[in-house]
Short mmCIF file of C-alpha atoms in Angstrom, two decimals:
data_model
loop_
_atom_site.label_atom_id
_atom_site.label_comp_id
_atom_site.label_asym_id
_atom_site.label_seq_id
_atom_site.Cartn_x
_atom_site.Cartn_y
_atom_site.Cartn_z
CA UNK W 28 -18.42 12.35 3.61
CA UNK W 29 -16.19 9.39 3.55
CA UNK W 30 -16.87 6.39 5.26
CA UNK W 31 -15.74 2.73 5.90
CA UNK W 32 -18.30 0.78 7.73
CA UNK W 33 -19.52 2.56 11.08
CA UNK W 34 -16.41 5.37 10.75
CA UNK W 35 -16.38 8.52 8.62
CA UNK W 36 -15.14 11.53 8.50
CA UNK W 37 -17.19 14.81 7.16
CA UNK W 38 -15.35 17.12 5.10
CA UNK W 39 -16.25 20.68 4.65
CA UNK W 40 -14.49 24.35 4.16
CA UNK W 41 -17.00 26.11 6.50
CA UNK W 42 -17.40 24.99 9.93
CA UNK W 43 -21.03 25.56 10.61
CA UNK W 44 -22.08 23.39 7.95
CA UNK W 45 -19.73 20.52 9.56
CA UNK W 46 -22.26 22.18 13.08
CA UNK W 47 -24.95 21.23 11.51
CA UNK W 48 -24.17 17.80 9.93
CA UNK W 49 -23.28 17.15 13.52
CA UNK W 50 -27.11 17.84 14.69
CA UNK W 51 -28.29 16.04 11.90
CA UNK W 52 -26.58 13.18 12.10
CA UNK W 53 -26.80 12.99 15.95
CA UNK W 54 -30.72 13.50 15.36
CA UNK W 55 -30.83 10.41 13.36
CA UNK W 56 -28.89 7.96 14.91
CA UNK W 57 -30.90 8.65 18.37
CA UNK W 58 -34.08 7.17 16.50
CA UNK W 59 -32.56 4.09 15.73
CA UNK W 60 -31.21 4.31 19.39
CA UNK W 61 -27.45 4.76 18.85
CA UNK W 62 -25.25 8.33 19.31
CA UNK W 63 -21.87 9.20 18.17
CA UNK W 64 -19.36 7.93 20.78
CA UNK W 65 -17.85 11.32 22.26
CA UNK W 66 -14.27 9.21 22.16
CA UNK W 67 -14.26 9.03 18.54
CA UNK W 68 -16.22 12.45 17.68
CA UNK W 69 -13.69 15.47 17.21
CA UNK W 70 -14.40 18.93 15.23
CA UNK W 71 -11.04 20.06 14.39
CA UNK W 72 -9.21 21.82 11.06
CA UNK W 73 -6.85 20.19 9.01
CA UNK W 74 -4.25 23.14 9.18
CA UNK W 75 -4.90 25.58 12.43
CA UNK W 76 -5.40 24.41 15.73
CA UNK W 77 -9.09 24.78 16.80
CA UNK W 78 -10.98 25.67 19.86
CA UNK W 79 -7.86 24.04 21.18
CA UNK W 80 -8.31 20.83 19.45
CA UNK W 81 -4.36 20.12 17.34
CA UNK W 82 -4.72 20.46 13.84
CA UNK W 83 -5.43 16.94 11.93
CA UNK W 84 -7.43 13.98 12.42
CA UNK W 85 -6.97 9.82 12.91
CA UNK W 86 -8.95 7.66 10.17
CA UNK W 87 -8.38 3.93 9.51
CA UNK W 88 -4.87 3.66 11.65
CA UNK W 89 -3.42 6.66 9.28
CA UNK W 90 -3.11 10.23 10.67
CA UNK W 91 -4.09 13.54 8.54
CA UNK W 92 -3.32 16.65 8.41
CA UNK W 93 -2.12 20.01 6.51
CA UNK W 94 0.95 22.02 6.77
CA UNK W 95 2.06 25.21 5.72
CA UNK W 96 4.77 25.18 2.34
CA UNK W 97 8.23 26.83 3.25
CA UNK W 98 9.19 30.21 1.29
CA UNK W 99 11.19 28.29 -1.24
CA UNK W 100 9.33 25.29 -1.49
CA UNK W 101 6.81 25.10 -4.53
CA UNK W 102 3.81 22.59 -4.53
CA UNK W 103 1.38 22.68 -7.19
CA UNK W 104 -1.92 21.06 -7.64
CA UNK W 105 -3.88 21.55 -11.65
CA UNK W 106 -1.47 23.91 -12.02
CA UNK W 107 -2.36 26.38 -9.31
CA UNK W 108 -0.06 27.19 -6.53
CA UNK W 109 -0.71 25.36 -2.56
CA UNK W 110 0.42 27.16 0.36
CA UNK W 111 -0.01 24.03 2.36
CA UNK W 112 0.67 20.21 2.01
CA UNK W 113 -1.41 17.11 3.42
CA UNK W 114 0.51 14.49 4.83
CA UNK W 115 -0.76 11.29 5.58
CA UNK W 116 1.28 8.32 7.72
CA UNK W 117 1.02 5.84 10.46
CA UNK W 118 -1.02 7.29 13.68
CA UNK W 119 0.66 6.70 16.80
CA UNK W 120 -1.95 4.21 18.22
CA UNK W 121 -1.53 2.34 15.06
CA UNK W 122 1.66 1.89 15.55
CA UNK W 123 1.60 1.00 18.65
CA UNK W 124 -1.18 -1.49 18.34
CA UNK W 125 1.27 -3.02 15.91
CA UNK W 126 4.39 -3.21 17.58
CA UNK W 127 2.49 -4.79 20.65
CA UNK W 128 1.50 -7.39 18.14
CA UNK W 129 4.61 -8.32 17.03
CA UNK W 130 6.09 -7.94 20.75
CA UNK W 131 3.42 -10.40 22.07
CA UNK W 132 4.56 -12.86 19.15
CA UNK W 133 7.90 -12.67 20.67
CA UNK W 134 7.24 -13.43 24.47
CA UNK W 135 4.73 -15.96 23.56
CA UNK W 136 8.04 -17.48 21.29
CA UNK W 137 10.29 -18.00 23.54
CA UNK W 138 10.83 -21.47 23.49
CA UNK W 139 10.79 -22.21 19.41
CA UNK W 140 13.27 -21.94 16.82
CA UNK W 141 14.23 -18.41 15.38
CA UNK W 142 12.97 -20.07 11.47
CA UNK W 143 9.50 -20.20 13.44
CA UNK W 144 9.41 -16.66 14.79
CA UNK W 145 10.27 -15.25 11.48
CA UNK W 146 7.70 -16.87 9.89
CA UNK W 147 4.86 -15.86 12.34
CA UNK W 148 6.33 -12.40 12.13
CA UNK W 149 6.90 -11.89 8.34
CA UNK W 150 3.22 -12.10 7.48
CA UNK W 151 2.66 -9.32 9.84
CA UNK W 152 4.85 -7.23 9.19
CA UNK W 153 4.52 -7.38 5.63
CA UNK W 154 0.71 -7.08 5.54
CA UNK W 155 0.87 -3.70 8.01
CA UNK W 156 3.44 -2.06 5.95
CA UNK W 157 1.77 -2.84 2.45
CA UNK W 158 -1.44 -1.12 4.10
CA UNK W 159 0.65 2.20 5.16
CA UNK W 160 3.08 2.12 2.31
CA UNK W 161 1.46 4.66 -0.13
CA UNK W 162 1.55 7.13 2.68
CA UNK W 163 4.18 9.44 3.84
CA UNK W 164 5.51 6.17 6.13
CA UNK W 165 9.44 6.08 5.88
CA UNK W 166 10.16 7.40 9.44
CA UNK W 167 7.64 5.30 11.69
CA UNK W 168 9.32 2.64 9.24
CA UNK W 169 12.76 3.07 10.74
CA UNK W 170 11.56 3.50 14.16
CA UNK W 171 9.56 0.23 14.01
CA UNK W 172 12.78 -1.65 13.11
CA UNK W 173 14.76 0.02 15.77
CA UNK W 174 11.73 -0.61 18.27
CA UNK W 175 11.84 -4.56 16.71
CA UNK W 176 15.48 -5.03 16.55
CA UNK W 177 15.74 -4.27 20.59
CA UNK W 178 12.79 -6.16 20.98
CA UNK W 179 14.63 -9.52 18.98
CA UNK W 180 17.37 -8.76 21.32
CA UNK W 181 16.05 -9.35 24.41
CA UNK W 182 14.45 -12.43 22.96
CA UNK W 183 17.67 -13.91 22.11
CA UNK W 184 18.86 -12.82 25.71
CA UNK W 185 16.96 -14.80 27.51
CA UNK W 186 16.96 -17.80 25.25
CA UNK W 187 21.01 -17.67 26.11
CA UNK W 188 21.38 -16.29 29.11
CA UNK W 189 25.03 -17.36 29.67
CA UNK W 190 25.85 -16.63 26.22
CA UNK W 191 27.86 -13.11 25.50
CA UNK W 192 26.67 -9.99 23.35
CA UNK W 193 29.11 -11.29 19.78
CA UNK W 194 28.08 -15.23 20.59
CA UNK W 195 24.56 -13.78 20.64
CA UNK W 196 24.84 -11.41 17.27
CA UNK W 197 27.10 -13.85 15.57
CA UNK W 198 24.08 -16.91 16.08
CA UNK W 199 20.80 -14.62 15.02
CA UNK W 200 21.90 -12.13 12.79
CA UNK W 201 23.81 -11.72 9.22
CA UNK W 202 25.67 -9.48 6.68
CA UNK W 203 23.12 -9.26 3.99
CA UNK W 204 23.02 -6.91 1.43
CA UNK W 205 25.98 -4.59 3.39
CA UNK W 206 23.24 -4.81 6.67
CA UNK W 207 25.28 -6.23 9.40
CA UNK W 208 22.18 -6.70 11.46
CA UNK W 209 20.02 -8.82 9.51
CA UNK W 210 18.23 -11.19 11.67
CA UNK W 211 18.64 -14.45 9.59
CA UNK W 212 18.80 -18.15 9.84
CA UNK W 213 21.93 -19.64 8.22
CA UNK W 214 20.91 -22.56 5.96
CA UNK W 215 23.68 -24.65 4.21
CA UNK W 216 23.34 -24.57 0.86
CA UNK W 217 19.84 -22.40 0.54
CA UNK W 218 19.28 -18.55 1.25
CA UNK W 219 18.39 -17.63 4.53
CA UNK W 220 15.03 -16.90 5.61
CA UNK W 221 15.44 -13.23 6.78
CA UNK W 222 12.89 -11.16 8.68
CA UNK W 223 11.73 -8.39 6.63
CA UNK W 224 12.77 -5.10 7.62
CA UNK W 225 9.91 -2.54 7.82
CA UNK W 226 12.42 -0.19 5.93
CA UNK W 227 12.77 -2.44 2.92
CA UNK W 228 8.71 -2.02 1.91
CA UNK W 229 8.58 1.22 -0.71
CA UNK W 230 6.84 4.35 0.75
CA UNK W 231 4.84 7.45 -1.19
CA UNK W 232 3.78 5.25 -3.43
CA UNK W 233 2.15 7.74 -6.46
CA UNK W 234 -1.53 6.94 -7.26
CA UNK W 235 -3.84 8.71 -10.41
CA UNK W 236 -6.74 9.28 -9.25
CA UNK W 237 -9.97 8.11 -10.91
CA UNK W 238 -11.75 10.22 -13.55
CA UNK W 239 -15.02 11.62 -12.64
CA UNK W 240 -17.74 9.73 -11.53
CA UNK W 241 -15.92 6.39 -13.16
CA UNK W 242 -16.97 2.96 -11.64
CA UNK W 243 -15.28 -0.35 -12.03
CA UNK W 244 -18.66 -1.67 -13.00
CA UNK W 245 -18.96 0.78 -16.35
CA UNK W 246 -18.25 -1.58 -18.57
CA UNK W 247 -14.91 0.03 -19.54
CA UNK W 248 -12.95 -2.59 -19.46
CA UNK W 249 -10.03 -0.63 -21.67
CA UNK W 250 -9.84 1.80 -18.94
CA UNK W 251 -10.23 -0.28 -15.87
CA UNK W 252 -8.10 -3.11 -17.23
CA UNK W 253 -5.26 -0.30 -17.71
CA UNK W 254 -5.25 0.97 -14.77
CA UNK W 255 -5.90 -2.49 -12.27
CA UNK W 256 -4.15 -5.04 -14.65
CA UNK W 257 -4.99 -8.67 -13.42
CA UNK W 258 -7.10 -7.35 -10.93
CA UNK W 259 -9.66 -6.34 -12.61
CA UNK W 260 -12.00 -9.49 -13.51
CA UNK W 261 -13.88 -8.76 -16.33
CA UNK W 262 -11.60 -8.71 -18.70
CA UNK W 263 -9.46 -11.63 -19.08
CA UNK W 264 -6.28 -11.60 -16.68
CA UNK W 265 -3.45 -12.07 -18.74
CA UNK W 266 -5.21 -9.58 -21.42
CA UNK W 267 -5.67 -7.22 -18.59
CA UNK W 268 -2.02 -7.53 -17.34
CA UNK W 269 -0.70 -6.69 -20.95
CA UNK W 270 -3.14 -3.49 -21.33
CA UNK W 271 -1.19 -2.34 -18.41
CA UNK W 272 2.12 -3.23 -19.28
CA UNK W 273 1.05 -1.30 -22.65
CA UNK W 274 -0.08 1.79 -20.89
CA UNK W 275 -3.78 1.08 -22.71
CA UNK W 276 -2.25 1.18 -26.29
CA UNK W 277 -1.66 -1.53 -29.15
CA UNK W 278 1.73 -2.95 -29.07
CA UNK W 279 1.64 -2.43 -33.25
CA UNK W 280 -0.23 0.38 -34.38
CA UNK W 281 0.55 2.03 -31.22
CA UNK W 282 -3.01 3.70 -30.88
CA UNK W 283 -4.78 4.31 -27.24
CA UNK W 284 -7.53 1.27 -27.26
CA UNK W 285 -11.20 2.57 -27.18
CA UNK W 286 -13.92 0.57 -25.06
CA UNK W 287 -15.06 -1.17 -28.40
CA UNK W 288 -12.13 -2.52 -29.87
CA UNK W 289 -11.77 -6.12 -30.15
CA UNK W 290 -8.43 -6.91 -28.54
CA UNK W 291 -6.26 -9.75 -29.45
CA UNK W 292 -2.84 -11.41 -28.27
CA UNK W 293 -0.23 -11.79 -30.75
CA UNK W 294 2.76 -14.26 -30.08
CA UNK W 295 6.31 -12.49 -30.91
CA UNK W 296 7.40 -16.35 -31.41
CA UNK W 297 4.64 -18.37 -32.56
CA UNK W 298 3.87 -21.47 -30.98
CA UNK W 299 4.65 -23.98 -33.93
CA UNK W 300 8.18 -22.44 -33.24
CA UNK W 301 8.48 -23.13 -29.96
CA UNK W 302 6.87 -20.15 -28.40
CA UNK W 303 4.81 -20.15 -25.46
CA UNK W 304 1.71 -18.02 -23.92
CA UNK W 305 4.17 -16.42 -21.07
CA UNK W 306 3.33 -12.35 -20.96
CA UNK W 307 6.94 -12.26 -22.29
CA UNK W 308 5.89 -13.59 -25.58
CA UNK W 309 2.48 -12.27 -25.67
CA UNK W 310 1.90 -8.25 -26.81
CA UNK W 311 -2.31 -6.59 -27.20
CA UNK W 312 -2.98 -5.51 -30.24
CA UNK W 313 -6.29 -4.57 -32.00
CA UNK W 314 -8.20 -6.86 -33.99
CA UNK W 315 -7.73 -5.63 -37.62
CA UNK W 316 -3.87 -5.06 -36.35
CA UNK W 317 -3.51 -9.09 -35.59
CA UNK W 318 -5.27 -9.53 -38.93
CA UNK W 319 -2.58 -7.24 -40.64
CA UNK W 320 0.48 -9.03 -38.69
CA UNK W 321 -0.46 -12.31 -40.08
CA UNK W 322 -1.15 -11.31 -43.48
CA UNK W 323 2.57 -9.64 -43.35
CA UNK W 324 3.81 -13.10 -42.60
CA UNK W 325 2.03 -15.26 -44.95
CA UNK W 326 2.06 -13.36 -47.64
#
């Protein structure tokens, strides 16, 4: 079972166990007086169609589901063969419920400068597309900047009304980066402020997956730091972004770190010569490693 607050989803190769978890689960919520809302319960596979419910299933705004590999396509997983691949993207009421958003913005924006729409749109757009953007995303990408650039149109329209179609473009939008249609303010003497295109945000981004039954609260802080960097508190930040820059290994000896090895930062130009404590001038290295650095230059 996964589950996020008062959503989950049951996973399970045979379908009368997913039955019975049903009951169960039905059976228990009625004593506490609640049921499963019929709207939001489906039974359904995540390859075949079933009992005439479509293959896949909507969790969190992203929709899932299986399909089968072509002859000459090859997709392995622990180095056995898959005849099928899971793709995960934007549902379509997710998108929706987004563009709306940023469509309401608009009308509501009529009257105030284009530097003021951008910058109640930006942090929108950005935020929505950072939450999709490990998923197979780049196509409802494109067509929410088609669906946005139409939708920027008509705004301009009816700002300028008497205006034509090139006074309009030539006012709102920009050559940037070889994109004609960049909708931009023009500032003299400073870079535009540019709406970000949902296309521009980085899609399929690769994750590794956690070992085991590992925990951010394990006390590992060699692992965890490695793979979170600064986010992960325990250790110090800037020793935590370095152990990830480093891949988890000392920048001299170039041995993996263990969980209890005392880990030290070592300035490539030391600070009576004018270095600093930027990550640029800072490498991790192991205690008795620091030791042996500093012995090598004071002899």
């Amino acid at each position: 079972m996964i589950r996020y607050a008062d959503d989950f989803v049951i996973l399970c190769d045979e379908l009368n166990i997913v039955e019975e978890c049903q009951t169960i689960i039905s059976e228990w919520l009625e004593k506490l007086g609640l049921e499963l809302k019929p709207s939001k319960t489906r039974m359904c596979h995540t390859l075949n169609e079933l009992e005439k419910e479509k293959a896949g299933f909507n969790f969190l705004g992203l929709e899932i589901q299986q399909f089968k590999v072509g002859k000459h396509q090859s997709i392995e997983n622990a180095g056995v063969k898959l005849e099928h691949t899971t793709i995960i993207r934007p549902s379509k009421e997710s998108l929706t419920r987004h563009y709306r958003k940023l469509a309401d913005w608009c009308r509501k924006m009529m009257a105030v400068s284009q530097k003021e729409l951008i910058g109640r749109l930006n942090p929108i757009i950005r935020g929505w597309c950072n939450y999709h953007s490990p998923w197979n995303s780049k196509e409802v990408f494109s067509k929410l900047d088609y669906l946005i650039w139409n939708r920027l149109w008509r705004w301009a329209k009816r700002r300028h009304p008497n205006k034509g179609k090139k006074w309009i473009a030539r006012k709102y939008w920009r050559t940037i980066n070889n994109n004609n249609w960049t909708f931009s303010t023009l500032r003299e003497g400073k870079n535009p402020l540019t709406l970000l295109r949902h296309s521009e945000v980085p899609t399929g981004t690769k994750w590794v997956k956690v070992k085991g039954e590992r925990s951010p609260y394990d006390g590992d802080e060699i692992y965890w730091g490695k793979r979170l960097g600064d986010k992960y508190q325990t250790l110090d930040a800037q020793k935590s972004r370095l152990l990830k820059k480093q891949k988890g290994k000392c920048a001299d000896c170039g041995q993996t770190f263990k969980p209890e090895d005392n880990l030290e930062k070592h300035h490539l130009k030391a600070k009576a010569k004018g270095g600093n404590n930027s990550d640029k001038n800072l490498i991790l290295v192991h205690l008795h490693c620091h030791d042996q650095i500093h012995g090598n230059l004071n002899p």
